[in-house]
mmCIF file of N, CA and C in Angstrom:
data_model
loop_
_atom_site.group_PDB
_atom_site.id
_atom_site.type_symbol
_atom_site.label_atom_id
_atom_site.label_comp_id
_atom_site.label_asym_id
_atom_site.label_seq_id
_atom_site.Cartn_x
_atom_site.Cartn_y
_atom_site.Cartn_z
ATOM 1 N N MET A 30 -7.179 11.315 1.590
ATOM 2 C CA MET A 30 -7.536 9.998 1.131
ATOM 3 C C MET A 30 -7.072 9.861 -0.312
ATOM 4 N N PHE A 31 -6.699 8.665 -0.726
ATOM 5 C CA PHE A 31 -6.212 8.418 -2.072
ATOM 6 C C PHE A 31 -7.201 7.537 -2.805
ATOM 7 N N ALA A 32 -8.055 8.148 -3.584
ATOM 8 C CA ALA A 32 -9.049 7.397 -4.329
ATOM 9 C C ALA A 32 -8.920 7.750 -5.797
ATOM 10 N N PHE A 33 -9.108 6.787 -6.644
ATOM 11 C CA PHE A 33 -9.064 7.004 -8.073
ATOM 12 C C PHE A 33 -10.493 7.057 -8.585
ATOM 13 N N ARG A 34 -10.949 8.252 -8.901
ATOM 14 C CA ARG A 34 -12.335 8.397 -9.299
ATOM 15 C C ARG A 34 -12.512 8.910 -10.722
ATOM 16 N N SER A 35 -11.666 9.819 -11.162
ATOM 17 C CA SER A 35 -11.875 10.396 -12.485
ATOM 18 C C SER A 35 -11.278 9.494 -13.555
ATOM 19 N N LYS A 36 -11.712 9.733 -14.783
ATOM 20 C CA LYS A 36 -11.211 8.945 -15.900
ATOM 21 C C LYS A 36 -9.703 9.114 -16.031
ATOM 22 N N LYS A 37 -9.239 10.351 -15.880
ATOM 23 C CA LYS A 37 -7.819 10.641 -15.997
ATOM 24 C C LYS A 37 -7.006 9.869 -14.962
ATOM 25 N N THR A 38 -7.432 9.871 -13.711
ATOM 26 C CA THR A 38 -6.670 9.155 -12.685
ATOM 27 C C THR A 38 -6.836 7.655 -12.819
ATOM 28 N N THR A 39 -7.971 7.202 -13.341
ATOM 29 C CA THR A 39 -8.146 5.774 -13.585
ATOM 30 C C THR A 39 -7.157 5.301 -14.641
ATOM 31 N N GLU A 40 -6.961 6.121 -15.681
ATOM 32 C CA GLU A 40 -5.985 5.779 -16.711
ATOM 33 C C GLU A 40 -4.585 5.753 -16.112
ATOM 34 N N ARG A 41 -4.279 6.696 -15.213
ATOM 35 C CA ARG A 41 -2.982 6.734 -14.546
ATOM 36 C C ARG A 41 -2.800 5.479 -13.714
ATOM 37 N N ARG A 42 -3.837 5.054 -13.015
ATOM 38 C CA ARG A 42 -3.761 3.851 -12.191
ATOM 39 C C ARG A 42 -3.477 2.635 -13.055
ATOM 40 N N THR A 43 -4.120 2.534 -14.200
ATOM 41 C CA THR A 43 -3.901 1.411 -15.109
ATOM 42 C C THR A 43 -2.448 1.400 -15.560
ATOM 43 N N THR A 44 -1.906 2.567 -15.894
ATOM 44 C CA THR A 44 -0.518 2.669 -16.309
ATOM 45 C C THR A 44 0.408 2.282 -15.172
ATOM 46 N N MET A 45 0.134 2.763 -13.948
ATOM 47 C CA MET A 45 0.957 2.424 -12.795
ATOM 48 C C MET A 45 0.910 0.925 -12.528
ATOM 49 N N ALA A 46 -0.269 0.318 -12.687
ATOM 50 C CA ALA A 46 -0.410 -1.110 -12.421
ATOM 51 C C ALA A 46 0.487 -1.917 -13.336
ATOM 52 N N ALA A 47 0.577 -1.521 -14.590
ATOM 53 C CA ALA A 47 1.398 -2.234 -15.543
ATOM 54 C C ALA A 47 2.887 -2.025 -15.265
ATOM 55 N N ALA A 48 3.220 -0.934 -14.586
ATOM 56 C CA ALA A 48 4.618 -0.568 -14.393
ATOM 57 C C ALA A 48 5.195 -0.984 -13.044
ATOM 58 N N THR A 49 4.457 -1.681 -12.212
ATOM 59 C CA THR A 49 4.948 -1.960 -10.863
ATOM 60 C C THR A 49 5.582 -3.338 -10.711
ATOM 61 N N THR A 50 6.156 -3.838 -11.763
ATOM 62 C CA THR A 50 6.835 -5.126 -11.683
ATOM 63 C C THR A 50 8.326 -4.953 -11.418
ATOM 64 N N SER A 51 8.771 -3.726 -11.224
ATOM 65 C CA SER A 51 10.168 -3.484 -10.885
ATOM 66 C C SER A 51 10.234 -2.812 -9.513
ATOM 67 N N PRO A 52 11.336 -3.005 -8.797
ATOM 68 C CA PRO A 52 11.467 -2.337 -7.503
ATOM 69 C C PRO A 52 11.363 -0.812 -7.612
ATOM 70 N N GLU A 53 11.913 -0.258 -8.681
ATOM 71 C CA GLU A 53 11.864 1.193 -8.868
ATOM 72 C C GLU A 53 10.425 1.678 -9.015
ATOM 73 N N ALA A 54 9.622 0.948 -9.783
ATOM 74 C CA ALA A 54 8.224 1.331 -9.984
ATOM 75 C C ALA A 54 7.426 1.176 -8.696
ATOM 76 N N GLN A 55 7.718 0.132 -7.940
ATOM 77 C CA GLN A 55 7.015 -0.063 -6.670
ATOM 78 C C GLN A 55 7.398 1.029 -5.674
ATOM 79 N N LYS A 56 8.642 1.440 -5.685
ATOM 80 C CA LYS A 56 9.093 2.532 -4.821
ATOM 81 C C LYS A 56 8.367 3.822 -5.189
ATOM 82 N N GLU A 57 8.275 4.111 -6.480
ATOM 83 C CA GLU A 57 7.554 5.300 -6.947
ATOM 84 C C GLU A 57 6.096 5.266 -6.505
ATOM 85 N N LEU A 58 5.479 4.105 -6.601
ATOM 86 C CA LEU A 58 4.082 3.960 -6.201
ATOM 87 C C LEU A 58 3.903 4.276 -4.717
ATOM 88 N N LEU A 59 4.762 3.729 -3.879
ATOM 89 C CA LEU A 59 4.662 3.981 -2.438
ATOM 90 C C LEU A 59 4.925 5.447 -2.105
ATOM 91 N N LEU A 60 5.906 6.052 -2.755
ATOM 92 C CA LEU A 60 6.187 7.460 -2.509
ATOM 93 C C LEU A 60 5.034 8.342 -2.973
ATOM 94 N N ALA A 61 4.417 7.999 -4.096
ATOM 95 C CA ALA A 61 3.286 8.774 -4.616
ATOM 96 C C ALA A 61 2.071 8.689 -3.697
ATOM 97 N N ALA A 62 1.949 7.600 -2.954
ATOM 98 C CA ALA A 62 0.822 7.439 -2.027
ATOM 99 C C ALA A 62 0.948 8.373 -0.820
ATOM 100 N N ARG A 63 2.129 8.927 -0.598
ATOM 101 C CA ARG A 63 2.397 9.909 0.465
ATOM 102 C C ARG A 63 2.155 9.361 1.876
ATOM 103 N N ILE A 64 2.288 8.079 2.026
ATOM 104 C CA ILE A 64 2.109 7.438 3.333
ATOM 105 C C ILE A 64 3.158 7.946 4.318
ATOM 106 N N GLN A 65 4.390 8.063 3.854
ATOM 107 C CA GLN A 65 5.485 8.488 4.722
ATOM 108 C C GLN A 65 5.241 9.865 5.320
ATOM 109 N N GLU A 66 4.578 10.741 4.601
ATOM 110 C CA GLU A 66 4.327 12.090 5.108
ATOM 111 C C GLU A 66 3.335 12.077 6.269
ATOM 112 N N GLN A 67 2.455 11.101 6.280
ATOM 113 C CA GLN A 67 1.443 11.032 7.328
ATOM 114 C C GLN A 67 1.977 10.425 8.621
ATOM 115 N N VAL A 68 2.976 9.574 8.521
ATOM 116 C CA VAL A 68 3.460 8.871 9.720
ATOM 117 C C VAL A 68 4.909 9.203 10.078
ATOM 118 N N GLY A 69 5.550 10.047 9.274
ATOM 119 C CA GLY A 69 6.898 10.489 9.600
ATOM 120 C C GLY A 69 7.993 9.472 9.353
ATOM 121 N N TRP A 70 7.776 8.561 8.431
ATOM 122 C CA TRP A 70 8.787 7.553 8.130
ATOM 123 C C TRP A 70 9.850 8.120 7.195
ATOM 124 N N ASN A 71 10.962 7.398 7.055
ATOM 125 C CA ASN A 71 12.107 7.861 6.274
ATOM 126 C C ASN A 71 12.033 7.481 4.795
ATOM 127 N N TRP A 72 10.863 7.337 4.234
ATOM 128 C CA TRP A 72 10.764 6.974 2.829
ATOM 129 C C TRP A 72 11.182 8.167 1.976
ATOM 130 N N ARG A 73 12.230 7.975 1.193
ATOM 131 C CA ARG A 73 12.708 9.018 0.290
ATOM 132 C C ARG A 73 13.245 8.357 -0.971
ATOM 133 N N VAL A 74 13.397 9.144 -2.003
ATOM 134 C CA VAL A 74 13.911 8.647 -3.277
ATOM 135 C C VAL A 74 15.310 8.059 -3.109
ATOM 136 N N ASP A 75 16.121 8.654 -2.243
ATOM 137 C CA ASP A 75 17.509 8.210 -2.083
ATOM 138 C C ASP A 75 17.684 7.055 -1.089
ATOM 139 N N VAL A 76 16.584 6.564 -0.515
ATOM 140 C CA VAL A 76 16.634 5.440 0.430
ATOM 141 C C VAL A 76 16.215 4.167 -0.310
ATOM 142 N N PRO A 77 16.990 3.089 -0.217
ATOM 143 C CA PRO A 77 16.600 1.843 -0.884
ATOM 144 C C PRO A 77 15.235 1.345 -0.378
ATOM 145 N N LEU A 78 14.451 0.789 -1.273
ATOM 146 C CA LEU A 78 13.111 0.303 -0.937
ATOM 147 C C LEU A 78 13.147 -0.672 0.230
ATOM 148 N N GLY A 79 14.143 -1.513 0.302
ATOM 149 C CA GLY A 79 14.263 -2.485 1.379
ATOM 150 C C GLY A 79 14.514 -1.870 2.746
ATOM 151 N N GLU A 80 14.839 -0.574 2.774
ATOM 152 C CA GLU A 80 15.063 0.125 4.033
ATOM 153 C C GLU A 80 13.874 0.993 4.431
ATOM 154 N N PHE A 81 12.810 0.983 3.638
ATOM 155 C CA PHE A 81 11.603 1.730 3.993
ATOM 156 C C PHE A 81 10.981 1.094 5.223
ATOM 157 N N GLN A 82 10.666 1.900 6.216
ATOM 158 C CA GLN A 82 10.006 1.396 7.419
ATOM 159 C C GLN A 82 8.654 0.813 7.047
ATOM 160 N N GLY A 83 8.349 -0.373 7.577
ATOM 161 C CA GLY A 83 7.076 -1.027 7.318
ATOM 162 C C GLY A 83 7.005 -1.796 6.013
ATOM 163 N N VAL A 84 8.122 -1.865 5.271
ATOM 164 C CA VAL A 84 8.148 -2.530 3.967
ATOM 165 C C VAL A 84 9.166 -3.664 3.990
ATOM 166 N N SER A 85 8.758 -4.833 3.489
ATOM 167 C CA SER A 85 9.671 -5.968 3.321
ATOM 168 C C SER A 85 9.779 -6.262 1.834
ATOM 169 N N VAL A 86 10.977 -6.622 1.391
ATOM 170 C CA VAL A 86 11.192 -6.938 -0.019
ATOM 171 C C VAL A 86 11.803 -8.334 -0.155
ATOM 172 N N ASP A 87 11.640 -8.909 -1.333
ATOM 173 C CA ASP A 87 12.246 -10.213 -1.610
ATOM 174 C C ASP A 87 13.644 -10.027 -2.185
ATOM 175 N N ASP A 88 14.280 -11.116 -2.625
ATOM 176 C CA ASP A 88 15.637 -11.053 -3.162
ATOM 177 C C ASP A 88 15.734 -10.206 -4.425
ATOM 178 N N ALA A 89 14.629 -10.095 -5.168
ATOM 179 C CA ALA A 89 14.601 -9.283 -6.386
ATOM 180 C C ALA A 89 14.321 -7.810 -6.075
ATOM 181 N N GLY A 90 14.037 -7.498 -4.809
ATOM 182 C CA GLY A 90 13.762 -6.125 -4.416
ATOM 183 C C GLY A 90 12.309 -5.711 -4.532
ATOM 184 N N LEU A 91 11.409 -6.679 -4.793
ATOM 185 C CA LEU A 91 9.981 -6.381 -4.913
ATOM 186 C C LEU A 91 9.309 -6.417 -3.548
ATOM 187 N N VAL A 92 8.297 -5.589 -3.380
ATOM 188 C CA VAL A 92 7.581 -5.507 -2.106
ATOM 189 C C VAL A 92 6.794 -6.789 -1.870
ATOM 190 N N ILE A 93 7.082 -7.462 -0.743
ATOM 191 C CA ILE A 93 6.332 -8.665 -0.382
ATOM 192 C C ILE A 93 5.595 -8.491 0.944
ATOM 193 N N GLY A 94 5.911 -7.416 1.670
ATOM 194 C CA GLY A 94 5.244 -7.209 2.947
ATOM 195 C C GLY A 94 5.049 -5.740 3.263
ATOM 196 N N LEU A 95 3.889 -5.429 3.833
ATOM 197 C CA LEU A 95 3.590 -4.089 4.328
ATOM 198 C C LEU A 95 3.069 -4.212 5.745
ATOM 199 N N ASP A 96 3.692 -3.492 6.667
ATOM 200 C CA ASP A 96 3.258 -3.488 8.056
ATOM 201 C C ASP A 96 2.981 -2.045 8.464
ATOM 202 N N PHE A 97 1.708 -1.675 8.380
ATOM 203 C CA PHE A 97 1.264 -0.349 8.795
ATOM 204 C C PHE A 97 0.479 -0.459 10.091
ATOM 205 N N SER A 98 0.711 -1.533 10.849
ATOM 206 C CA SER A 98 -0.067 -1.778 12.063
ATOM 207 C C SER A 98 0.039 -0.614 13.044
ATOM 208 N N GLU A 99 -1.089 -0.345 13.692
ATOM 209 C CA GLU A 99 -1.213 0.686 14.722
ATOM 210 C C GLU A 99 -1.006 2.107 14.192
ATOM 211 N N GLN A 100 -1.050 2.297 12.892
ATOM 212 C CA GLN A 100 -0.939 3.637 12.305
ATOM 213 C C GLN A 100 -2.352 4.193 12.135
ATOM 214 N N ASN A 101 -2.988 4.497 13.244
ATOM 215 C CA ASN A 101 -4.401 4.859 13.226
ATOM 216 C C ASN A 101 -4.690 6.246 12.660
ATOM 217 N N LYS A 102 -3.668 7.011 12.328
ATOM 218 C CA LYS A 102 -3.877 8.313 11.686
ATOM 219 C C LYS A 102 -3.629 8.251 10.185
ATOM 220 N N LEU A 103 -3.162 7.116 9.721
ATOM 221 C CA LEU A 103 -2.806 6.940 8.322
ATOM 222 C C LEU A 103 -4.053 6.792 7.460
ATOM 223 N N GLU A 104 -4.216 7.693 6.483
ATOM 224 C CA GLU A 104 -5.354 7.634 5.565
ATOM 225 C C GLU A 104 -4.860 7.204 4.188
ATOM 226 N N PHE A 105 -5.452 6.140 3.667
ATOM 227 C CA PHE A 105 -5.139 5.696 2.314
ATOM 228 C C PHE A 105 -6.268 4.817 1.817
ATOM 229 N N ASP A 106 -6.401 4.749 0.511
ATOM 230 C CA ASP A 106 -7.369 3.861 -0.120
ATOM 231 C C ASP A 106 -6.613 2.606 -0.532
ATOM 232 N N LEU A 107 -7.127 1.477 -0.177
ATOM 233 C CA LEU A 107 -6.478 0.196 -0.465
ATOM 234 C C LEU A 107 -6.164 0.026 -1.949
ATOM 235 N N ALA A 108 -6.959 0.625 -2.806
ATOM 236 C CA ALA A 108 -6.743 0.514 -4.254
ATOM 237 C C ALA A 108 -5.380 1.056 -4.681
ATOM 238 N N VAL A 109 -4.827 2.005 -3.930
ATOM 239 C CA VAL A 109 -3.516 2.559 -4.247
ATOM 240 C C VAL A 109 -2.455 1.468 -4.224
ATOM 241 N N LEU A 110 -2.637 0.477 -3.363
ATOM 242 C CA LEU A 110 -1.641 -0.577 -3.197
ATOM 243 C C LEU A 110 -1.869 -1.774 -4.114
ATOM 244 N N ALA A 111 -2.971 -1.788 -4.834
ATOM 245 C CA ALA A 111 -3.317 -2.925 -5.693
ATOM 246 C C ALA A 111 -2.228 -3.283 -6.709
ATOM 247 N N PRO A 112 -1.493 -2.325 -7.258
ATOM 248 C CA PRO A 112 -0.441 -2.688 -8.209
ATOM 249 C C PRO A 112 0.755 -3.432 -7.621
ATOM 250 N N LEU A 113 0.829 -3.559 -6.311
ATOM 251 C CA LEU A 113 1.933 -4.295 -5.677
ATOM 252 C C LEU A 113 1.625 -5.788 -5.745
ATOM 253 N N THR A 114 1.718 -6.342 -6.919
ATOM 254 C CA THR A 114 1.260 -7.704 -7.194
ATOM 255 C C THR A 114 2.108 -8.801 -6.550
ATOM 256 N N SER A 115 3.227 -8.440 -5.937
ATOM 257 C CA SER A 115 4.072 -9.434 -5.259
ATOM 258 C C SER A 115 3.784 -9.506 -3.757
ATOM 259 N N LEU A 116 2.818 -8.732 -3.297
ATOM 260 C CA LEU A 116 2.521 -8.612 -1.868
ATOM 261 C C LEU A 116 2.034 -9.932 -1.275
ATOM 262 N N GLN A 117 2.695 -10.371 -0.190
ATOM 263 C CA GLN A 117 2.360 -11.633 0.468
ATOM 264 C C GLN A 117 1.917 -11.464 1.918
ATOM 265 N N VAL A 118 2.426 -10.440 2.600
ATOM 266 C CA VAL A 118 2.112 -10.220 4.013
ATOM 267 C C VAL A 118 1.605 -8.788 4.178
ATOM 268 N N VAL A 119 0.389 -8.669 4.716
ATOM 269 C CA VAL A 119 -0.231 -7.358 4.926
ATOM 270 C C VAL A 119 -0.686 -7.270 6.381
ATOM 271 N N ASN A 120 -0.152 -6.293 7.107
ATOM 272 C CA ASN A 120 -0.573 -6.066 8.483
ATOM 273 C C ASN A 120 -1.006 -4.606 8.602
ATOM 274 N N PHE A 121 -2.305 -4.395 8.536
ATOM 275 C CA PHE A 121 -2.877 -3.060 8.676
ATOM 276 C C PHE A 121 -3.690 -2.977 9.967
ATOM 277 N N ARG A 122 -3.331 -3.761 10.961
ATOM 278 C CA ARG A 122 -4.063 -3.796 12.231
ATOM 279 C C ARG A 122 -4.261 -2.377 12.772
ATOM 280 N N ASN A 123 -5.510 -2.059 13.048
ATOM 281 C CA ASN A 123 -5.921 -0.770 13.604
ATOM 282 C C ASN A 123 -5.604 0.434 12.725
ATOM 283 N N CYS A 124 -5.507 0.232 11.438
ATOM 284 C CA CYS A 124 -5.422 1.354 10.498
ATOM 285 C C CYS A 124 -6.863 1.780 10.213
ATOM 286 N N ASN A 125 -7.468 2.377 11.211
ATOM 287 C CA ASN A 125 -8.910 2.630 11.149
ATOM 288 C C ASN A 125 -9.323 3.728 10.189
ATOM 289 N N LYS A 126 -8.376 4.388 9.538
ATOM 290 C CA LYS A 126 -8.731 5.381 8.524
ATOM 291 C C LYS A 126 -8.497 4.859 7.109
ATOM 292 N N ALA A 127 -8.044 3.613 6.996
ATOM 293 C CA ALA A 127 -7.881 2.999 5.676
ATOM 294 C C ALA A 127 -9.267 2.770 5.077
ATOM 295 N N THR A 128 -9.400 3.055 3.797
ATOM 296 C CA THR A 128 -10.682 2.907 3.122
ATOM 297 C C THR A 128 -10.516 2.065 1.863
ATOM 298 N N GLY A 129 -11.639 1.730 1.256
ATOM 299 C CA GLY A 129 -11.622 1.019 -0.014
ATOM 300 C C GLY A 129 -12.199 -0.377 0.105
ATOM 301 N N ASP A 130 -12.248 -1.020 -1.035
ATOM 302 C CA ASP A 130 -12.793 -2.365 -1.157
ATOM 303 C C ASP A 130 -11.641 -3.357 -1.102
ATOM 304 N N ILE A 131 -11.712 -4.311 -0.198
ATOM 305 C CA ILE A 131 -10.606 -5.266 -0.062
ATOM 306 C C ILE A 131 -10.461 -6.180 -1.274
ATOM 307 N N GLU A 132 -11.434 -6.162 -2.168
ATOM 308 C CA GLU A 132 -11.293 -6.924 -3.409
ATOM 309 C C GLU A 132 -10.156 -6.374 -4.274
ATOM 310 N N ALA A 133 -9.685 -5.155 -3.969
ATOM 311 C CA ALA A 133 -8.559 -4.569 -4.701
ATOM 312 C C ALA A 133 -7.296 -5.409 -4.560
ATOM 313 N N ILE A 134 -7.210 -6.198 -3.497
ATOM 314 C CA ILE A 134 -6.018 -7.024 -3.271
ATOM 315 C C ILE A 134 -6.296 -8.512 -3.494
ATOM 316 N N LYS A 135 -7.430 -8.814 -4.074
ATOM 317 C CA LYS A 135 -7.866 -10.208 -4.239
ATOM 318 C C LYS A 135 -6.898 -11.066 -5.051
ATOM 319 N N GLY A 136 -6.315 -10.547 -6.085
ATOM 320 C CA GLY A 136 -5.457 -11.343 -6.952
ATOM 321 C C GLY A 136 -4.018 -11.481 -6.489
ATOM 322 N N MET A 137 -3.701 -10.930 -5.357
ATOM 323 C CA MET A 137 -2.327 -10.979 -4.852
ATOM 324 C C MET A 137 -2.044 -12.321 -4.172
ATOM 325 N N PRO A 138 -0.775 -12.713 -4.129
ATOM 326 C CA PRO A 138 -0.414 -13.992 -3.480
ATOM 327 C C PRO A 138 -0.311 -13.861 -1.954
ATOM 328 N N ILE A 139 -1.288 -13.250 -1.321
ATOM 329 C CA ILE A 139 -1.233 -12.961 0.113
ATOM 330 C C ILE A 139 -1.318 -14.245 0.931
ATOM 331 N N LYS A 140 -0.370 -14.379 1.851
ATOM 332 C CA LYS A 140 -0.316 -15.529 2.750
ATOM 333 C C LYS A 140 -0.772 -15.142 4.153
ATOM 334 N N GLU A 141 -0.516 -13.890 4.547
ATOM 335 C CA GLU A 141 -0.915 -13.384 5.859
ATOM 336 C C GLU A 141 -1.607 -12.042 5.670
ATOM 337 N N LEU A 142 -2.800 -11.911 6.286
ATOM 338 C CA LEU A 142 -3.585 -10.690 6.136
ATOM 339 C C LEU A 142 -4.202 -10.322 7.480
ATOM 340 N N ASN A 143 -3.873 -9.136 7.995
ATOM 341 C CA ASN A 143 -4.432 -8.668 9.254
ATOM 342 C C ASN A 143 -5.084 -7.310 9.003
ATOM 343 N N LEU A 144 -6.415 -7.301 8.995
ATOM 344 C CA LEU A 144 -7.183 -6.078 8.800
ATOM 345 C C LEU A 144 -8.014 -5.750 10.039
ATOM 346 N N TYR A 145 -7.640 -6.325 11.178
ATOM 347 C CA TYR A 145 -8.374 -6.091 12.407
ATOM 348 C C TYR A 145 -8.406 -4.594 12.716
ATOM 349 N N GLY A 146 -9.570 -4.082 12.979
ATOM 350 C CA GLY A 146 -9.741 -2.667 13.315
ATOM 351 C C GLY A 146 -9.832 -1.751 12.124
ATOM 352 N N CYS A 147 -9.876 -2.295 10.940
ATOM 353 C CA CYS A 147 -9.988 -1.499 9.702
ATOM 354 C C CYS A 147 -11.464 -1.421 9.319
ATOM 355 N N ALA A 148 -12.241 -0.751 10.137
ATOM 356 C CA ALA A 148 -13.693 -0.755 10.003
ATOM 357 C C ALA A 148 -14.218 -0.069 8.745
ATOM 358 N N LYS A 149 -13.406 0.774 8.107
ATOM 359 C CA LYS A 149 -13.892 1.495 6.925
ATOM 360 C C LYS A 149 -13.670 0.708 5.624
ATOM 361 N N LEU A 150 -12.982 -0.422 5.712
ATOM 362 C CA LEU A 150 -12.804 -1.254 4.521
ATOM 363 C C LEU A 150 -14.102 -2.004 4.245
ATOM 364 N N THR A 151 -14.364 -2.226 2.966
ATOM 365 C CA THR A 151 -15.574 -2.927 2.558
ATOM 366 C C THR A 151 -15.206 -4.118 1.686
ATOM 367 N N GLY A 152 -16.172 -4.948 1.381
ATOM 368 C CA GLY A 152 -15.976 -6.044 0.445
ATOM 369 C C GLY A 152 -15.598 -7.352 1.093
ATOM 370 N N ASN A 153 -15.299 -8.307 0.237
ATOM 371 C CA ASN A 153 -15.003 -9.663 0.660
ATOM 372 C C ASN A 153 -14.022 -10.257 -0.335
ATOM 373 N N ILE A 154 -13.022 -10.960 0.134
ATOM 374 C CA ILE A 154 -12.068 -11.579 -0.800
ATOM 375 C C ILE A 154 -12.120 -13.102 -0.737
ATOM 376 N N GLU A 155 -13.128 -13.643 -0.116
ATOM 377 C CA GLU A 155 -13.243 -15.099 -0.049
ATOM 378 C C GLU A 155 -13.925 -15.634 -1.269
#
C-alpha cells in the first residue's frame, strides 16, 4: 500500500505535488507508485508516458485519464495520484484494494469518475 504517513514522506509528497506539472514529473510519479509492478504493465522510464497502459495524455503530454478498471489485485492509496492535477477521467472499477480518502482528488477537473467496487475508499467529494 502507498500511504504518506511520516513527516518526511509528507514533505516528499508536497514536493512531488509541486513538481507534477510536466509530463516527465507525472511519469516519475506513476513509476514511483509501482503500479506497473503489480499488474505487469509495460511502464518503464524509456517508454513514453502516452504509451503507458491505462494512461491517457493530452496534447501537452499531461495525464488526463487513468483506467485501472478490473485490476482487483492492484493496491494503492488514492493520495499517491493527487498530484496529477490534469486528471479528467478516472476508471477504477473493481479496484477493490484501492484505499484512501476520495477527497484527495477533489480539486481535479474530473469529468468522468468510476469507483464502483472500490469499497475501501472513504470520504465524499460532493
